[in-house]
XYZ file of C-alpha atoms in Angstrom:
376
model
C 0.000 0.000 0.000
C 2.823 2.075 0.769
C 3.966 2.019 -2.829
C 1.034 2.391 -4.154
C 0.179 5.616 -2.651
C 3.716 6.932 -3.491
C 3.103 6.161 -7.263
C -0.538 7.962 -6.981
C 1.186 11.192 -5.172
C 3.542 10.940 -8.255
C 0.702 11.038 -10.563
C -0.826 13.687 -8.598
C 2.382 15.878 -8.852
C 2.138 14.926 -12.978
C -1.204 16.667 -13.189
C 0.251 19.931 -11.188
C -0.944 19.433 -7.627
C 1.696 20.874 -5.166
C 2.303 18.260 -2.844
C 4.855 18.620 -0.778
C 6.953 15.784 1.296
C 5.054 16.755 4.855
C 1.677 16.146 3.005
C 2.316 12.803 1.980
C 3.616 12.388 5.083
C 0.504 13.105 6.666
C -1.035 10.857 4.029
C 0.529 8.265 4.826
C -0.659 8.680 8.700
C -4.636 9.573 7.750
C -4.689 5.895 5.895
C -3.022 4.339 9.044
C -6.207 5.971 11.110
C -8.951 5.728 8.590
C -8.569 2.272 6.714
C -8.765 1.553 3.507
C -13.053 1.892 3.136
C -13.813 3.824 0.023
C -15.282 7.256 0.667
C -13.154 7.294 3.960
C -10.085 6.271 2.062
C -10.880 9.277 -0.647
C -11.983 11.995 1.835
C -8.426 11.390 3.931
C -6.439 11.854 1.270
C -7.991 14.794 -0.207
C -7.832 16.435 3.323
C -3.995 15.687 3.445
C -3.280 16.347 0.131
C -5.461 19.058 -1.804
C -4.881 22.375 -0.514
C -7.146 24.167 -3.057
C -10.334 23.218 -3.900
C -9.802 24.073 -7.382
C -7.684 21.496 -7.561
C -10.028 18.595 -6.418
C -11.220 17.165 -9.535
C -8.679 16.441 -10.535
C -7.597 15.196 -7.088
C -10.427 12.712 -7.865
C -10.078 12.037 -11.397
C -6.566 10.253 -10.751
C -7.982 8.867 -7.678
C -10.439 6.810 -9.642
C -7.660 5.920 -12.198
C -5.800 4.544 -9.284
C -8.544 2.966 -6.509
C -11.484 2.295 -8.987
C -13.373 -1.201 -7.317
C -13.265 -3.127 -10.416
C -17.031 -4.779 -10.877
C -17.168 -8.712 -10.013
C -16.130 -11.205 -12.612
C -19.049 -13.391 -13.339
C -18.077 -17.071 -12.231
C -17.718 -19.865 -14.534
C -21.007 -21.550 -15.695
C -22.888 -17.890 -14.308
C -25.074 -16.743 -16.213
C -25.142 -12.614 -16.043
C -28.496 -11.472 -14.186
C -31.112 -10.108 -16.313
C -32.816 -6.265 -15.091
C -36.227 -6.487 -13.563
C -37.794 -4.862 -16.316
C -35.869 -7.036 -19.031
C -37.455 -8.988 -21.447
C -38.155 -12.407 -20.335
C -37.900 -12.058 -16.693
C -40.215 -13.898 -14.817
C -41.722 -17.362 -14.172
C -43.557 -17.693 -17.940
C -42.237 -19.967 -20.502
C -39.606 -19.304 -23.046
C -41.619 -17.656 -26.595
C -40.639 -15.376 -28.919
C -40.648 -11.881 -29.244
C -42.504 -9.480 -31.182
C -40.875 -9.066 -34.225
C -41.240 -4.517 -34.802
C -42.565 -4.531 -38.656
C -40.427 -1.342 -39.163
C -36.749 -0.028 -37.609
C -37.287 2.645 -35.214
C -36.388 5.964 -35.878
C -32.373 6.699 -33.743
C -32.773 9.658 -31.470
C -31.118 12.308 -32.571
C -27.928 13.213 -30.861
C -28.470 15.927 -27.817
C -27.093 19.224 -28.515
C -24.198 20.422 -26.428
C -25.743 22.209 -23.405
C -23.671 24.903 -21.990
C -22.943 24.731 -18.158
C -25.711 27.701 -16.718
C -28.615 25.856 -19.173
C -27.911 22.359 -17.598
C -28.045 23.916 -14.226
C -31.167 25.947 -14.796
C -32.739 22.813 -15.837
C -32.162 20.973 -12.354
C -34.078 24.183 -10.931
C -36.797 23.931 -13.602
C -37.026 20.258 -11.700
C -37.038 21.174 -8.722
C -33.626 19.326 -8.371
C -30.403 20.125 -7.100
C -27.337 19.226 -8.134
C -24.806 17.125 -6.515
C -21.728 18.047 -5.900
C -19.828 16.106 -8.980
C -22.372 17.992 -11.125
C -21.709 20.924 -9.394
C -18.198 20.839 -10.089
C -18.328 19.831 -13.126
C -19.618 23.459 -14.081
C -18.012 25.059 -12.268
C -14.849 23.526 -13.679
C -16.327 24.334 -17.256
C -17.070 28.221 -16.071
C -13.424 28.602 -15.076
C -12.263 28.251 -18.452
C -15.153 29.418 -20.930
C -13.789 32.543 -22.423
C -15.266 35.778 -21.658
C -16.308 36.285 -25.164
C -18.105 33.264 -25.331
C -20.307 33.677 -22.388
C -24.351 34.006 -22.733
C -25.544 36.316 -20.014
C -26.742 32.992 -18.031
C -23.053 32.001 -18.024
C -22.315 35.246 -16.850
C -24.881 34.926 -13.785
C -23.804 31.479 -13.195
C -20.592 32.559 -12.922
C -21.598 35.665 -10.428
C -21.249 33.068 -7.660
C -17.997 31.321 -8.495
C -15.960 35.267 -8.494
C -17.580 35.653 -5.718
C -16.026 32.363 -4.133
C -12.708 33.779 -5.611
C -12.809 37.067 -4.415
C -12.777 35.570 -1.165
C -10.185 33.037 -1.514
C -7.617 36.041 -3.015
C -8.773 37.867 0.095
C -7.511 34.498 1.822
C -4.620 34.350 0.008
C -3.368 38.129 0.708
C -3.743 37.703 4.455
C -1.975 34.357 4.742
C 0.996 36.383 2.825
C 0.866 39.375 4.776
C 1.101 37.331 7.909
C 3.912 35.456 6.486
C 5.672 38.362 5.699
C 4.934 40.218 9.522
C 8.265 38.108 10.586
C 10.163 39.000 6.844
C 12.185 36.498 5.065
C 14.751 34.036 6.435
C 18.593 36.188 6.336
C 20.980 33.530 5.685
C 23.872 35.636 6.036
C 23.137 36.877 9.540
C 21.868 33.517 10.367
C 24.555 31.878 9.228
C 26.723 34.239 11.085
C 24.882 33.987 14.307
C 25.459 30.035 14.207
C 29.264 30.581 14.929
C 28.847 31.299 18.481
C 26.993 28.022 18.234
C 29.318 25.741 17.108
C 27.679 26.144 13.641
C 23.771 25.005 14.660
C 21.477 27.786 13.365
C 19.608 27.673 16.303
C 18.424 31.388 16.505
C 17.481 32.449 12.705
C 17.481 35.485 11.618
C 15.258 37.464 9.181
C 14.502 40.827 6.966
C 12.336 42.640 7.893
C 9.113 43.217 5.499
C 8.873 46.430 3.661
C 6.646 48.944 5.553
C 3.711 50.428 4.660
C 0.746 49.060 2.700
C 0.764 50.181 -1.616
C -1.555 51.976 -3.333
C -3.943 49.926 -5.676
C -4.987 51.879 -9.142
C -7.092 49.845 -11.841
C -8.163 51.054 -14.882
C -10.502 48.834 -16.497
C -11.600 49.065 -20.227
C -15.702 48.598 -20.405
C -15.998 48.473 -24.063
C -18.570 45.793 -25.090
C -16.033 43.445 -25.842
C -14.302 43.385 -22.500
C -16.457 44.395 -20.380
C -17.306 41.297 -18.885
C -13.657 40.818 -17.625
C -13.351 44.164 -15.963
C -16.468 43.258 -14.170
C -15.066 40.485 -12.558
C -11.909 41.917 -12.007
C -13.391 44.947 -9.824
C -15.449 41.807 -7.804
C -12.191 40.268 -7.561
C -10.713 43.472 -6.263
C -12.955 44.945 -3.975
C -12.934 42.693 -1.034
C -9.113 42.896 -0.852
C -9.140 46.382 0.229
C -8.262 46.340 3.462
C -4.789 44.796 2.304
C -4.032 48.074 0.136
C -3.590 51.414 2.174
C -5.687 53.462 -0.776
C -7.769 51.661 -3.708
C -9.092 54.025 -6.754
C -11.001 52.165 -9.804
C -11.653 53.520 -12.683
C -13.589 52.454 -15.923
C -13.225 54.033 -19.211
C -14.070 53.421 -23.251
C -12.818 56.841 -24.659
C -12.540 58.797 -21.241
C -11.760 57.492 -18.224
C -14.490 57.721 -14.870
C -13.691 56.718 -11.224
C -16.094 54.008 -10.294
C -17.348 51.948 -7.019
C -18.685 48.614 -6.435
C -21.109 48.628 -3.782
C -23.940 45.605 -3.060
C -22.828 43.489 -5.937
C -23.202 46.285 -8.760
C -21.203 49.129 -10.357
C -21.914 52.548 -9.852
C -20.172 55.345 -12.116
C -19.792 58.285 -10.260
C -19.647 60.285 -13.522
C -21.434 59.610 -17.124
C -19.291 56.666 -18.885
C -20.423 56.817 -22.380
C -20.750 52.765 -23.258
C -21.326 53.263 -26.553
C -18.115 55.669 -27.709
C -15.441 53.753 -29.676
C -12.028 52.882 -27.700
C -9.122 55.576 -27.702
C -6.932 54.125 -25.421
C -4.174 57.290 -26.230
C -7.089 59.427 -25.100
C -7.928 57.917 -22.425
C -4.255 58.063 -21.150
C -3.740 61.042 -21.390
C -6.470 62.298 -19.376
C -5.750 59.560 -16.839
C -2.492 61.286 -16.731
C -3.205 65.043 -16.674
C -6.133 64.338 -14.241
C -4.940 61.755 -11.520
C -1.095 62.275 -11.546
C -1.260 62.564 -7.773
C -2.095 58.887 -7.633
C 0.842 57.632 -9.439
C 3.641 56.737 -6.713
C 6.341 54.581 -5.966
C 4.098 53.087 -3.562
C 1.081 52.622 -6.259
C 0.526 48.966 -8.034
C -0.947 50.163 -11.440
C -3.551 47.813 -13.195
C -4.704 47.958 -16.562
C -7.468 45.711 -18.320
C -8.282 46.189 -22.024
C -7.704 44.302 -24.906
C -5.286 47.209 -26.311
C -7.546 47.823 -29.693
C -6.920 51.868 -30.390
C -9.236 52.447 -33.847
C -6.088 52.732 -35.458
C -5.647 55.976 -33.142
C -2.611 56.975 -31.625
C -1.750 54.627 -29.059
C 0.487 57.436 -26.751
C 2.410 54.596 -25.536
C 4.947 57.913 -24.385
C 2.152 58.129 -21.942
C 1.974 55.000 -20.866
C 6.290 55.110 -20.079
C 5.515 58.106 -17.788
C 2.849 56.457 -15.828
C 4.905 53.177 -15.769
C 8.390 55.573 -14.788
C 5.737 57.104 -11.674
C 4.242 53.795 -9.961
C 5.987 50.828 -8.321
C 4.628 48.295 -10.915
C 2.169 48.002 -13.718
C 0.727 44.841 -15.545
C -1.653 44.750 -17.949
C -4.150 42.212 -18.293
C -5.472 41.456 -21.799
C -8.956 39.628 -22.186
C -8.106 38.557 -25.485
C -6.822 34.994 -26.370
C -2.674 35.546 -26.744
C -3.341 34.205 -30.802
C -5.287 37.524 -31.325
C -3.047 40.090 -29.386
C -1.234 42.495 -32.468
C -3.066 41.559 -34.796
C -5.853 44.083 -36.631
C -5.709 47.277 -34.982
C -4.088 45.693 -31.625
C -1.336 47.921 -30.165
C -0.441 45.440 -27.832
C 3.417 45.178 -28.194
C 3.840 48.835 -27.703
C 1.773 48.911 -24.777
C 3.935 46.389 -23.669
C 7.130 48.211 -23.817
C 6.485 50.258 -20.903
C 4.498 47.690 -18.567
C 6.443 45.434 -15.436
C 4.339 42.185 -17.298
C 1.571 41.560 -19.799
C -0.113 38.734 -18.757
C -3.744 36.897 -20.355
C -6.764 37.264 -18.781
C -9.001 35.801 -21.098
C -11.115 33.512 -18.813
C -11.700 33.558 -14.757
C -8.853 31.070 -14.786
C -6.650 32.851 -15.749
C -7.938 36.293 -14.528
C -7.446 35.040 -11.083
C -3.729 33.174 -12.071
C -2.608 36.903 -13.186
C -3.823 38.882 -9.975
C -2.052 36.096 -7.607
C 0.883 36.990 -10.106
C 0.516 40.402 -9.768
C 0.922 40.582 -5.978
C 2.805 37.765 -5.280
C 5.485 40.067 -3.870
C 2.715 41.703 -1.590
């Protein structure tokens, strides 16, 4: 057994699951307590060894591929068990079947459902779904592109950022309170370990930047992207505590400070949905009207899919703001094959950013912001 469950914590590690050596440690001792029954068996190791809950199907997907109960070989001279409402079950003598004096009609395939339609139709039923099938769309929301999505989707998918927004809220504070203490100083430590006979003993560490930074987003709400920048303000807003000042903005040729309060966004000027982009414009302004905001201590993000109507990009403007704030990353909804391409200004955007990295699903919209203030 031992073996075994060091070949399936392989596997696990194949299909990108972190586990480290302490967690199959503490595998190892959850199977000594639990035993080997099946939904025991799978619930201990997914307690020792799945940190995220993203990452549980496919926690359980190897699972089965390893600890699948194979079904019972029928015995020699057994004949397989006929279903209840099978033909020919019962006491009657053998006879023949109706012969059908035609071929009936196949069904037709079923169409593809998307995710939010099968779920509404447990609802219409008065059903619920369990919690494979409500993984299972959830899984399939995660990485649906944002310019795919129906407006169910969209409300389906309401819930899930939601769940995010509070795991990156979870994720910020378990950094900050690893980084209360700073990071281990070999140098001293290993320098404090000579009065010791070389036993580091007493370690020592930096000590963590002070101050919390600025947070600045500006988030393009053209039709096309709009969806994204949504989510990312959702995503956003309940990590404010861990950011000493937070300003959003939203803009399509102009750009207008903006607020997210009980689940919606409020404007608190006119933001003209229907102009067409000018992201040189909109620069610009950002620059002439909110200078103040830009500061070594400010963490600049910018959402937009980089498409100028062949107007001047200003990507001068962009160099000043990046030369002004501590970091900026843009996030770009589009799929990476469709970046420069048309009237994309992406690569000189890109120029004058710390990163450019895809945000073209919730996947990956919540991969980039964990990227973004890793260092936090």
């Amino acid at each position: 057994m031992k073996d075994r469950l060091l070949t399936f914590i392989d596997a696990l590690r194949d299909v990108g699951l972190p586990v480290t050596m302490a967690e199959a440690i503490d595998a190892m001792h959850a199977v000594g307590v639990i035993g080997v029954e099946p939904e025991a068996f799978r619930e201990g190791l997914a307690a020792a060894l799945v940190k995220d809950e993203a990452d549980r199907p496919a926690f359980d997907a190897v699972f089965d591929r390893f600890f699948a109960v194979p079904e019972r070989r029928r015995g020699r001279g057994e004949r397989p068990k006929p279903a209840e409402d099978a033909p020919g079950r019962g006491s009657g003598r053998a006879g023949t079947l109706p012969v059908p004096t035609e071929h009936p009609e196949r069904p037709s395939a079923e169409p593809a459902r998307r995710p939010s339609e099968r779920h509404a139709e447990f609802s219409r039923h008065g059903q619920q779904p369990n919690r494979a099938q409500r993984l299972a769309r959830d899984r399939a929301l995660l990485i649906m592109p944002f310019r795919t999505m129906s407006p169910s989707d969209a409300e389906a998918c309401e819930a899930l950022v939601a769940e995010l927004a509070q795991r990156f809220r979870a994720h910020l504070s378990r950094r900050q309170h690893a980084a209360q203490r700073g990071r281990l100083d070999i140098r001293r430590t290993l320098r404090r370990s000579i009065s010791r006979g070389g036993v580091p003993i007493d370690p020592a560490f930096r000590r963590r930047r002070p101050g919390r930074p600025d947070l600045v987003a500006l988030c393009d709400f053209s039709h096309s992207v709009a969806l994204a920048s949504e989510f990312l303000i959702a995503l956003l807003t309940p990590a404010s505590a861990f950011f000493r000042r937070v300003r959003l903005f939203a803009f399509v040729d102009r750009p207008v400070e903006v607020s997210f309060e009980g689940g919606s966004l409020v404007p608190h000027e006119r933001l003209d949905l229907y102009a067409r982009s000018d992201f040189g414009k909109v620069l610009v302004a950002f620059w002439n009207q909110h200078e103040p905001l830009l500061t070594r201590s400010t963490i600049l993000l910018i959402l937009g899919d980089a498409r100028n109507n062949r107007r001047p990009p200003r990507a001068d403007v962009l160099g000043r703001i990046h030369s002004a704030v501590r970091q900026a990353t843009w996030l770009n909804p589009e799929p990476r094959e469709h970046w420069n391409t048309g009237d994309s200004t992406m690569a000189t955007y890109a120029r004058r950013c710390n990163a450019v990295l895809a945000a073209s699903n919730v996947r990956e919209l919540y991969a980039a912001l964990r990227h973004t203030f890793r260092a936090l």
